[in-house]
Amino acid sequence: MLYRNLLAMLSDREQRYPDKKAFVYLLNGEVESDSLTYAELGQSAKKVAAYLQFLELKGERVLILLPSSIDYLVVFLGCLYAGVIPVPVYPPTKSRNTDRLISIYENAQPSLIILSSNGMLTKLSASMHNTPTLLIEELLEHDFTYEPQNENISSNDIAFLQFTSGSTSNPKGVMVTHRNLLHNFNLMASKFEHSAQTRMVTWLPFYHDMGLIGNLLQNIYNGSVCYIMSPLDFIQKPIRWLRAVSKYAITYSGGPDFSYRLCSQKITEEEKQGLDLGSWSNAYCGSEPIYAETLRMFNDSFKNCGFNENALLPGYGLAEFTLCATVTSRETGPIVHEVDREALSRNKIIRVATSSESGVTLVSSGAISDFLNVEIVNPNSLAQCQEREVGEIWLHGDSVAKGYWNNPIKSREIFQAAIADQKDKLFLRTGDLGFVDQGELFVTGRLKDLIIIRGQNYYPQDIEFDAASCHEDINETSLAAFSINHQGIEELVVVCEVKREFRHKAKQLKLELSEMIEEVVSSIRARILEKFQIYAYDVQIVHPLGIPKTSSNKVQRSKCKDMYLDGTLHIWGEAIERSLHLEL
């Protein structure tokens, strides 16, 4: 069904399913607390919209600083109903998202900030104090009348600003239109075979596109039901997610690679008792990168709980394409290829035997559908690449967003790219590297993160993955590999976090901290030399939380490199002299 805008879609769901539960919040990830039917959802959102109309904020940006809750969604939809541009972000904390919040604020220049409590005011940066604030309770306690805006909003109007994760640069505000969203909803409904009978559960944060678009808004498009738990409740106790899948016979739920790995590692055999995951037909995995080892671990861990290995569906997407671009088919399940490492370093794809010493394992992100046009392009010459040749992934379709907010130069560069000698069609440059093999899209890494040493290409995530498993004290989710120019030569640097109990372990074993650090460093160097035949010029061990990450837990390699070069990394044992840098 086609709609003029999201308001038409919301109104249709309110009328079609007035008494059907739309959202249910699980307190502590386990107990049903707040819930709203579709009629109640529409009424609550219009109440928020009425207040925003009274404040005359149409076309203005509103920063939403609320914890994950049904209220977050009500405020977001209220902005849409009022013709206001919502900017979903994470509430300010003492963690590493402070710089991101300030960057978003300065770019969006909001006219209003919506908070959950007065106490949150003290956590805002001083630069944000000049912007008016409003508590969620005030939005819901008034007698203003909502004035319908459906006919005044076109499909090409901006629905909201989705800020990028900022893994390779400062976060940028992607202008997502009503048309973009409706096209992507239709794409996902087709790929995942969604219907009003779909049953969702999500722990993903609402400020993130995968949580907001792929779950909350997609659920409304389906006319289905979605159970919500906070990200913290999942992280603290991963079994809560799978228990919800089992209890509510969930058909659609997912998350990044790390969430499946966390479940495999943390959920005990005792906790698995009674789990029934047979209903879970769409267990999507969307992140960069997706590891075949993670898929295998999860399948092995939960096959006895009724989980179907073909239900685990890797996919590819990005904020600039609204959300979802490709996703694996349930008919095939995950498709994994082993390719020659040396050929890959030359941007060529040559298949090798499984478990080959010279092989790299790559996971398909799904088949290319009729919903979009995908081209693999040489990022330097802008010429089309051949099949099984690595280049930059370019996308064309109605899910391509309008551009970056308040950044016309970058918008033209990224959203209006043309292939050499083909100026009739404009593409989105994703900044991601990949290739196509028999209609399947494989993502190999980020263009800006690519490491080039002595003319060979190396993907940082491959180096990080192999280095992570070489020593038990390494925090396997927190490594950063990058190159630096040293005396005119590109050299490899690896930075990794150790686990929180590192210092305590040294005391227990009565070992010098310097000895343990040198052991970890030596292990990393040996593994990289063995796997990639390159010598790590420098390996640094940093304190827990020492590696900069985005709000979606992606390592910010470029920022880590800058911190390495300017000496602001918190190094373990900084008094220890760095090991000699030997040339091979």
XYZ file of N, CA, C and O in Angstrom, residues 199-340:
568
model
N 5.852 -10.822 14.856
C 6.033 -10.523 16.280
C 7.505 -10.174 16.508
O 8.395 -10.979 16.217
N 7.736 -8.961 17.014
C 9.098 -8.448 17.179
C 9.462 -8.312 18.652
O 8.603 -8.088 19.500
N 10.753 -8.395 18.926
C 11.301 -7.943 20.203
C 12.611 -7.235 19.895
O 13.376 -7.673 19.030
N 12.853 -6.101 20.579
C 14.082 -5.349 20.330
C 14.663 -4.807 21.628
O 13.935 -4.394 22.525
N 15.982 -4.860 21.714
C 16.728 -4.217 22.792
C 17.593 -3.095 22.234
O 18.281 -2.394 22.978
N 17.566 -2.913 20.915
C 18.431 -1.939 20.256
C 18.039 -0.513 20.656
O 16.857 -0.202 20.806
N 19.011 0.371 20.838
C 18.704 1.757 21.237
C 17.889 2.485 20.175
O 18.071 2.273 18.980
N 17.005 3.374 20.624
C 16.087 4.051 19.716
C 16.753 5.144 18.894
O 16.207 5.563 17.877
N 17.894 5.642 19.354
C 18.576 6.680 18.585
C 19.304 6.090 17.381
O 19.754 6.818 16.501
N 19.441 4.768 17.333
C 20.162 4.082 16.259
C 19.180 3.661 15.174
O 18.067 3.226 15.470
N 19.586 3.779 13.903
C 18.651 3.496 12.813
C 18.134 2.059 12.819
O 16.983 1.806 12.471
N 18.971 1.111 13.242
C 18.522 -0.281 13.265
C 17.394 -0.474 14.280
O 16.456 -1.236 14.050
N 17.482 0.231 15.415
C 16.436 0.120 16.420
C 15.209 0.913 16.057
O 14.072 0.413 16.147
N 15.403 2.157 15.616
C 14.277 3.043 15.323
C 13.527 2.644 14.053
O 12.306 2.437 14.072
N 14.256 2.512 12.949
C 13.613 2.235 11.665
C 13.316 0.745 11.502
O 12.207 0.359 11.134
N 14.337 -0.083 11.803
C 14.207 -1.513 11.550
C 13.270 -2.227 12.496
O 12.845 -3.358 12.208
N 12.937 -1.606 13.623
C 12.038 -2.251 14.583
C 10.800 -1.404 14.871
O 9.687 -1.789 14.520
N 10.975 -0.244 15.492
C 9.818 0.537 15.930
C 8.934 0.992 14.770
O 7.722 0.731 14.744
N 9.533 1.697 13.803
C 8.732 2.208 12.692
C 8.300 1.092 11.744
O 7.180 1.113 11.204
N 9.171 0.102 11.535
C 8.797 -1.033 10.695
C 7.618 -1.778 11.298
O 6.724 -2.248 10.589
N 7.581 -1.879 12.616
C 6.467 -2.549 13.293
C 5.150 -1.850 12.992
O 4.117 -2.506 12.746
N 5.158 -0.511 12.991
C 3.935 0.238 12.667
C 3.553 -0.001 11.213
O 2.371 -0.182 10.888
N 4.535 -0.003 10.320
C 4.254 -0.272 8.900
C 3.586 -1.632 8.737
O 2.657 -1.791 7.944
N 4.046 -2.614 9.502
C 3.470 -3.960 9.420
C 2.088 -4.034 10.046
O 1.285 -4.896 9.673
N 1.824 -3.170 11.047
C 0.617 -3.328 11.848
C 0.759 -4.491 12.815
O -0.221 -5.137 13.194
N 1.993 -4.753 13.253
C 2.276 -5.912 14.100
C 2.523 -5.462 15.535
O 2.211 -4.332 15.913
N 3.090 -6.345 16.350
C 3.366 -6.028 17.747
C 4.863 -6.122 18.012
O 5.543 -6.997 17.460
N 5.377 -5.206 18.853
C 6.798 -5.174 19.164
C 6.994 -5.069 20.674
O 6.431 -4.179 21.325
N 7.794 -5.981 21.232
C 8.155 -5.954 22.646
C 9.507 -5.251 22.771
O 10.419 -5.493 21.978
N 9.620 -4.386 23.777
C 10.794 -3.524 23.924
C 11.470 -3.775 25.267
O 10.796 -3.864 26.298
N 12.791 -3.890 25.241
C 13.572 -3.896 26.476
C 14.732 -2.931 26.303
O 15.106 -2.592 25.171
N 15.307 -2.460 27.402
C 16.400 -1.494 27.299
C 17.685 -2.210 26.893
O 17.875 -3.388 27.205
N 18.590 -1.495 26.198
C 19.880 -2.089 25.828
C 20.655 -2.588 27.046
O 21.290 -3.645 26.995
N 20.579 -1.840 28.142
C 21.325 -2.214 29.336
C 20.825 -3.531 29.918
O 21.615 -4.365 30.374
N 19.506 -3.752 29.879
C 18.954 -5.007 30.396
C 19.464 -6.199 29.596
O 19.717 -7.273 30.152
N 19.629 -6.011 28.280
C 20.189 -7.087 27.460
C 21.669 -7.307 27.764
O 22.114 -8.443 27.969
N 22.447 -6.223 27.801
C 23.891 -6.334 28.010
C 24.192 -6.990 29.357
O 25.074 -7.846 29.471
N 23.444 -6.604 30.382
C 23.684 -7.155 31.716
C 23.329 -8.635 31.794
O 23.988 -9.396 32.509
N 22.301 -9.046 31.047
C 21.851 -10.426 31.118
C 21.300 -10.842 29.757
O 20.101 -10.758 29.505
N 22.156 -11.302 28.835
C 21.744 -11.614 27.464
C 20.597 -12.615 27.357
O 19.835 -12.577 26.381
N 20.455 -13.505 28.347
C 19.391 -14.500 28.284
C 18.014 -13.853 28.222
O 17.054 -14.447 27.706
N 17.897 -12.613 28.704
C 16.598 -11.924 28.676
C 16.072 -11.787 27.249
O 14.870 -11.893 27.011
N 16.983 -11.510 26.329
C 16.581 -11.372 24.918
C 15.985 -12.686 24.408
O 14.891 -12.706 23.845
N 16.705 -13.759 24.601
C 16.252 -15.039 24.048
C 15.038 -15.583 24.797
O 14.203 -16.275 24.208
N 14.924 -15.260 26.074
C 13.715 -15.668 26.799
C 12.484 -14.953 26.252
O 11.402 -15.540 26.174
N 12.649 -13.694 25.889
C 11.535 -12.958 25.289
C 11.164 -13.544 23.930
O 9.975 -13.679 23.592
N 12.185 -13.909 23.141
C 11.921 -14.565 21.842
C 11.107 -15.826 22.065
O 10.128 -16.097 21.356
N 11.496 -16.606 23.057
C 10.819 -17.870 23.359
C 9.409 -17.639 23.902
O 8.443 -18.245 23.438
N 9.285 -16.755 24.881
C 8.000 -16.532 25.566
C 6.923 -15.995 24.642
O 5.761 -16.416 24.709
N 7.288 -15.058 23.749
C 6.296 -14.397 22.905
C 6.274 -14.933 21.476
O 5.662 -14.327 20.598
N 6.931 -16.068 21.248
C 6.969 -16.686 19.915
C 7.369 -15.664 18.852
O 6.709 -15.509 17.821
N 8.471 -14.963 19.112
C 8.949 -13.888 18.242
C 9.374 -14.456 16.886
O 10.023 -15.504 16.801
N 9.036 -13.709 15.828
C 9.433 -14.124 14.479
C 10.578 -13.270 13.924
O 11.294 -13.701 13.014
N 10.749 -12.059 14.469
C 11.737 -11.117 13.903
C 12.449 -10.394 15.033
O 11.821 -9.729 15.864
N 13.765 -10.531 15.081
C 14.583 -9.809 16.043
C 16.036 -9.972 15.629
O 16.384 -10.898 14.903
N 16.887 -9.067 16.105
C 18.292 -9.191 15.731
C 19.144 -8.101 16.329
O 18.726 -7.370 17.237
N 20.357 -7.981 15.801
C 21.302 -6.995 16.298
C 22.637 -7.135 15.608
O 22.787 -7.914 14.653
N 23.638 -6.416 16.081
C 24.983 -6.507 15.497
C 25.646 -7.843 15.803
O 25.162 -8.618 16.644
N 26.769 -8.081 15.157
C 27.540 -9.311 15.347
C 27.825 -9.581 16.824
O 27.690 -10.710 17.297
N 28.188 -8.519 17.568
C 28.611 -8.738 18.956
C 27.489 -9.311 19.816
O 27.747 -10.025 20.788
N 26.214 -9.021 19.482
C 25.108 -9.496 20.318
C 24.960 -11.012 20.230
O 24.670 -11.680 21.237
N 25.175 -11.578 19.050
C 25.109 -13.034 18.894
C 26.306 -13.703 19.573
O 26.179 -14.775 20.174
N 27.467 -13.056 19.478
C 28.666 -13.595 20.131
C 28.496 -13.549 21.657
O 28.881 -14.487 22.358
N 27.906 -12.462 22.156
C 27.685 -12.321 23.596
C 26.767 -13.423 24.111
O 27.022 -14.016 25.160
N 25.699 -13.708 23.367
C 24.785 -14.777 23.769
C 25.502 -16.126 23.799
O 25.311 -16.929 24.721
N 26.315 -16.375 22.792
C 27.037 -17.654 22.707
C 28.004 -17.833 23.869
O 28.199 -18.947 24.366
N 28.617 -16.738 24.293
C 29.641 -16.813 25.329
C 29.081 -16.752 26.740
O 29.641 -17.361 27.659
N 27.981 -16.033 26.950
C 27.512 -15.746 28.303
C 26.331 -16.593 28.769
O 26.136 -16.760 29.982
N 25.526 -17.092 27.856
C 24.337 -17.848 28.262
C 24.735 -19.279 28.600
O 25.339 -19.981 27.786
N 24.412 -19.692 29.802
C 24.836 -21.007 30.293
C 23.885 -22.111 29.833
O 22.760 -21.849 29.392
N 24.345 -23.350 29.958
C 23.494 -24.495 29.610
C 22.256 -24.537 30.494
O 21.172 -24.896 30.043
N 22.414 -24.152 31.734
C 21.269 -24.118 32.641
C 20.235 -23.095 32.188
O 19.020 -23.351 32.230
N 20.702 -21.917 31.740
C 19.781 -20.872 31.279
C 19.057 -21.272 29.997
O 17.948 -20.793 29.729
N 19.678 -22.144 29.214
C 19.052 -22.564 27.953
C 17.858 -23.489 28.173
O 17.028 -23.656 27.261
N 17.760 -24.058 29.348
C 16.682 -25.011 29.616
C 15.318 -24.330 29.432
O 15.061 -23.273 30.000
N 14.477 -24.944 28.626
C 13.137 -24.402 28.404
C 13.038 -23.405 27.271
O 11.926 -22.989 26.902
N 14.175 -22.992 26.683
C 14.123 -22.055 25.554
C 13.577 -22.744 24.311
O 14.010 -23.844 23.955
N 12.658 -22.094 23.628
C 12.137 -22.585 22.353
C 12.277 -21.459 21.336
O 11.503 -20.495 21.348
N 13.273 -21.577 20.475
C 13.550 -20.538 19.480
C 13.051 -20.927 18.094
O 13.451 -20.328 17.094
N 12.147 -21.877 18.033
C 11.657 -22.371 16.747
C 10.853 -21.362 15.956
O 10.768 -21.455 14.728
N 10.259 -20.374 16.635
C 9.442 -19.369 15.929
C 10.304 -18.310 15.241
O 9.837 -17.597 14.355
N 11.575 -18.207 15.658
C 12.455 -17.110 15.239
C 12.937 -17.328 13.802
O 14.005 -17.858 13.553
N 12.147 -16.870 12.844
C 12.445 -17.112 11.430
C 13.329 -16.034 10.814
O 13.921 -16.239 9.755
N 13.406 -14.864 11.460
C 14.235 -13.764 10.959
C 15.144 -13.253 12.071
O 14.779 -12.353 12.834
N 16.326 -13.843 12.176
C 17.322 -13.389 13.148
C 18.369 -12.601 12.360
O 19.405 -13.122 11.975
N 18.073 -11.327 12.110
C 18.951 -10.536 11.253
C 20.226 -10.144 12.000
O 20.244 -9.983 13.211
N 21.292 -10.012 11.239
C 22.580 -9.592 11.790
C 23.117 -8.474 10.902
O 23.518 -8.722 9.762
N 23.082 -7.264 11.408
C 23.514 -6.124 10.615
C 24.599 -5.354 11.324
O 24.349 -4.704 12.331
N 25.813 -5.439 10.837
C 26.922 -4.705 11.434
C 28.113 -4.825 10.504
O 28.032 -5.489 9.472
N 29.192 -4.182 10.886
C 30.411 -4.320 10.101
C 31.583 -4.596 11.030
O 31.847 -3.788 11.925
N 32.298 -5.655 10.846
C 31.994 -6.755 9.929
C 31.122 -7.808 10.595
O 30.876 -7.760 11.801
N 30.661 -8.776 9.786
C 29.949 -9.946 10.289
C 30.887 -11.142 10.126
O 31.383 -11.416 9.040
N 31.147 -11.832 11.230
C 32.114 -12.921 11.222
C 31.419 -14.275 11.087
O 30.443 -14.565 11.789
N 31.968 -15.095 10.211
C 31.442 -16.452 10.047
C 31.545 -17.234 11.346
O 30.683 -18.055 11.670
N 32.593 -16.966 12.105
C 32.800 -17.644 13.381
C 31.664 -17.337 14.360
O 31.211 -18.209 15.108
N 31.171 -16.098 14.342
C 30.046 -15.731 15.210
C 28.795 -16.502 14.824
O 28.066 -17.009 15.694
N 28.523 -16.587 13.538
C 27.343 -17.321 13.067
C 27.424 -18.784 13.480
O 26.436 -19.378 13.930
N 28.617 -19.373 13.320
C 28.797 -20.773 13.687
C 28.604 -20.975 15.191
O 27.928 -21.922 15.619
N 29.194 -20.091 15.979
C 29.063 -20.200 17.429
C 27.605 -20.143 17.862
O 27.155 -20.931 18.704
N 26.843 -19.196 17.295
C 25.450 -19.042 17.707
C 24.617 -20.255 17.296
O 23.809 -20.768 18.080
N 24.823 -20.710 16.078
C 24.089 -21.897 15.620
C 24.394 -23.105 16.499
O 23.488 -23.843 16.905
N 25.661 -23.326 16.784
C 26.054 -24.463 17.613
C 25.491 -24.352 19.027
O 25.113 -25.353 19.639
N 25.441 -23.112 19.548
C 24.989 -22.905 20.917
C 23.491 -23.110 21.092
O 23.047 -23.550 22.160
N 22.694 -22.825 20.051
C 21.244 -22.792 20.248
C 20.440 -23.692 19.304
O 19.215 -23.622 19.276
N 21.144 -24.565 18.564
C 20.407 -25.478 17.692
C 19.546 -26.438 18.498
O 18.465 -26.852 18.045
N 19.987 -26.784 19.712
C 19.195 -27.682 20.553
C 18.008 -26.976 21.203
O 17.193 -27.609 21.868
N 17.936 -25.648 21.001
C 16.780 -24.880 21.495
C 15.785 -24.626 20.366
O 14.879 -23.797 20.503
N 15.959 -25.332 19.260
C 15.032 -25.201 18.141
C 15.403 -24.138 17.132
O 14.645 -23.888 16.192
N 16.583 -23.500 17.298
C 16.964 -22.445 16.365
C 17.346 -23.039 15.012
O 18.124 -23.992 14.945
N 16.813 -22.453 13.944
C 17.077 -22.900 12.575
C 18.238 -22.098 12.009
O 18.174 -20.869 11.948
N 19.317 -22.772 11.593
C 20.512 -22.064 11.123
C 20.233 -21.167 9.926
O 20.918 -20.164 9.721
N 19.218 -21.469 9.121
C 18.881 -20.623 7.975
C 18.169 -19.343 8.383
O 17.938 -18.460 7.552
N 17.787 -19.243 9.666
C 17.099 -18.043 10.139
C 18.072 -16.910 10.437
O 17.664 -15.758 10.549
N 19.360 -17.218 10.550
C 20.359 -16.196 10.847
C 20.713 -15.476 9.546
O 21.334 -16.049 8.645
N 20.302 -14.193 9.441
C 20.328 -13.488 8.164
C 21.230 -12.258 8.201
O 20.813 -11.179 8.647
N 22.485 -12.373 7.748
C 23.354 -11.200 7.642
C 22.806 -10.212 6.612
O 22.197 -10.611 5.599
N 23.015 -8.941 6.871
C 22.546 -7.910 5.951
C 23.496 -6.734 5.913
O 24.445 -6.643 6.687
N 23.220 -5.820 4.994
C 24.047 -4.631 4.817
C 23.156 -3.405 4.692
O 22.136 -3.426 4.002
N 23.537 -2.356 5.372
C 22.794 -1.108 5.268
C 23.588 0.033 5.874
O 24.656 -0.163 6.446
N 23.057 1.223 5.748
C 23.705 2.409 6.306
C 22.689 3.535 6.372
O 21.654 3.502 5.685
N 22.960 4.518 7.226
C 22.019 5.616 7.439
C 21.727 6.369 6.151
O 20.594 6.799 5.917
N 22.746 6.528 5.304
C 22.557 7.271 4.050
C 21.614 6.567 3.089
O 21.105 7.182 2.142
N 21.373 5.285 3.299
C 20.407 4.537 2.497
C 19.161 4.234 3.351
O 18.497 3.242 3.143
N 18.878 5.080 4.298
C 17.764 4.969 5.249
C 18.042 3.876 6.272
O 18.051 4.115 7.458
N 18.252 2.646 5.826
C 18.677 1.561 6.718
C 19.146 0.354 5.917
O 20.324 0.141 5.729
N 18.193 -0.447 5.429
C 18.503 -1.757 4.852
C 18.735 -1.670 3.344
O 17.915 -1.100 2.617
N 19.837 -2.244 2.876
C 20.101 -2.330 1.435
C 19.958 -3.774 0.957
O 19.235 -4.063 0.009
N 20.651 -4.707 1.597
C 20.550 -6.120 1.224
C 20.415 -6.959 2.481
O 20.847 -6.556 3.564
N 19.828 -8.133 2.331
C 19.728 -9.078 3.438
C 19.690 -10.483 2.862
O 19.168 -10.722 1.765
N 20.263 -11.421 3.578
C 20.336 -12.810 3.136
C 18.935 -13.435 3.089
O 18.086 -13.139 3.928
N 18.740 -14.325 2.141
C 17.461 -15.010 2.002
C 17.365 -16.187 2.974
O 18.346 -16.892 3.223
N 16.168 -16.405 3.519
C 15.961 -17.555 4.403
C 16.083 -18.870 3.639
O 16.339 -19.914 4.231
N 15.901 -18.836 2.338
C 16.002 -20.060 1.549
C 17.428 -20.589 1.505
O 17.653 -21.794 1.434
N 18.390 -19.674 1.544
C 19.797 -20.091 1.463
C 20.481 -20.080 2.823
O 21.397 -20.863 3.066
N 20.043 -19.184 3.715
C 20.781 -18.987 4.947
C 22.102 -18.294 4.658
O 22.363 -17.877 3.515
N 22.956 -18.142 5.641
C 24.234 -17.449 5.439
C 25.093 -18.107 4.357
O 25.231 -19.329 4.325
N 25.647 -17.292 3.478
C 26.558 -17.772 2.429
C 27.969 -17.309 2.778
O 28.222 -16.112 2.945
N 28.880 -18.268 2.904
C 30.247 -17.982 3.342
C 31.231 -18.433 2.266
O 31.138 -19.549 1.766
N 32.157 -17.534 1.910
C 33.193 -17.853 0.928
C 34.576 -17.727 1.559
O 34.829 -16.815 2.354
N 35.445 -18.631 1.183
C 36.856 -18.555 1.582
C 37.614 -18.036 0.367
O 37.552 -18.619 -0.726
N 38.322 -16.900 0.521
C 39.024 -16.298 -0.611
C 40.511 -16.156 -0.278
O 40.895 -16.106 0.890
N 41.312 -16.088 -1.310
C 42.761 -16.004 -1.145
C 43.159 -14.648 -0.566
O 42.792 -13.593 -1.111
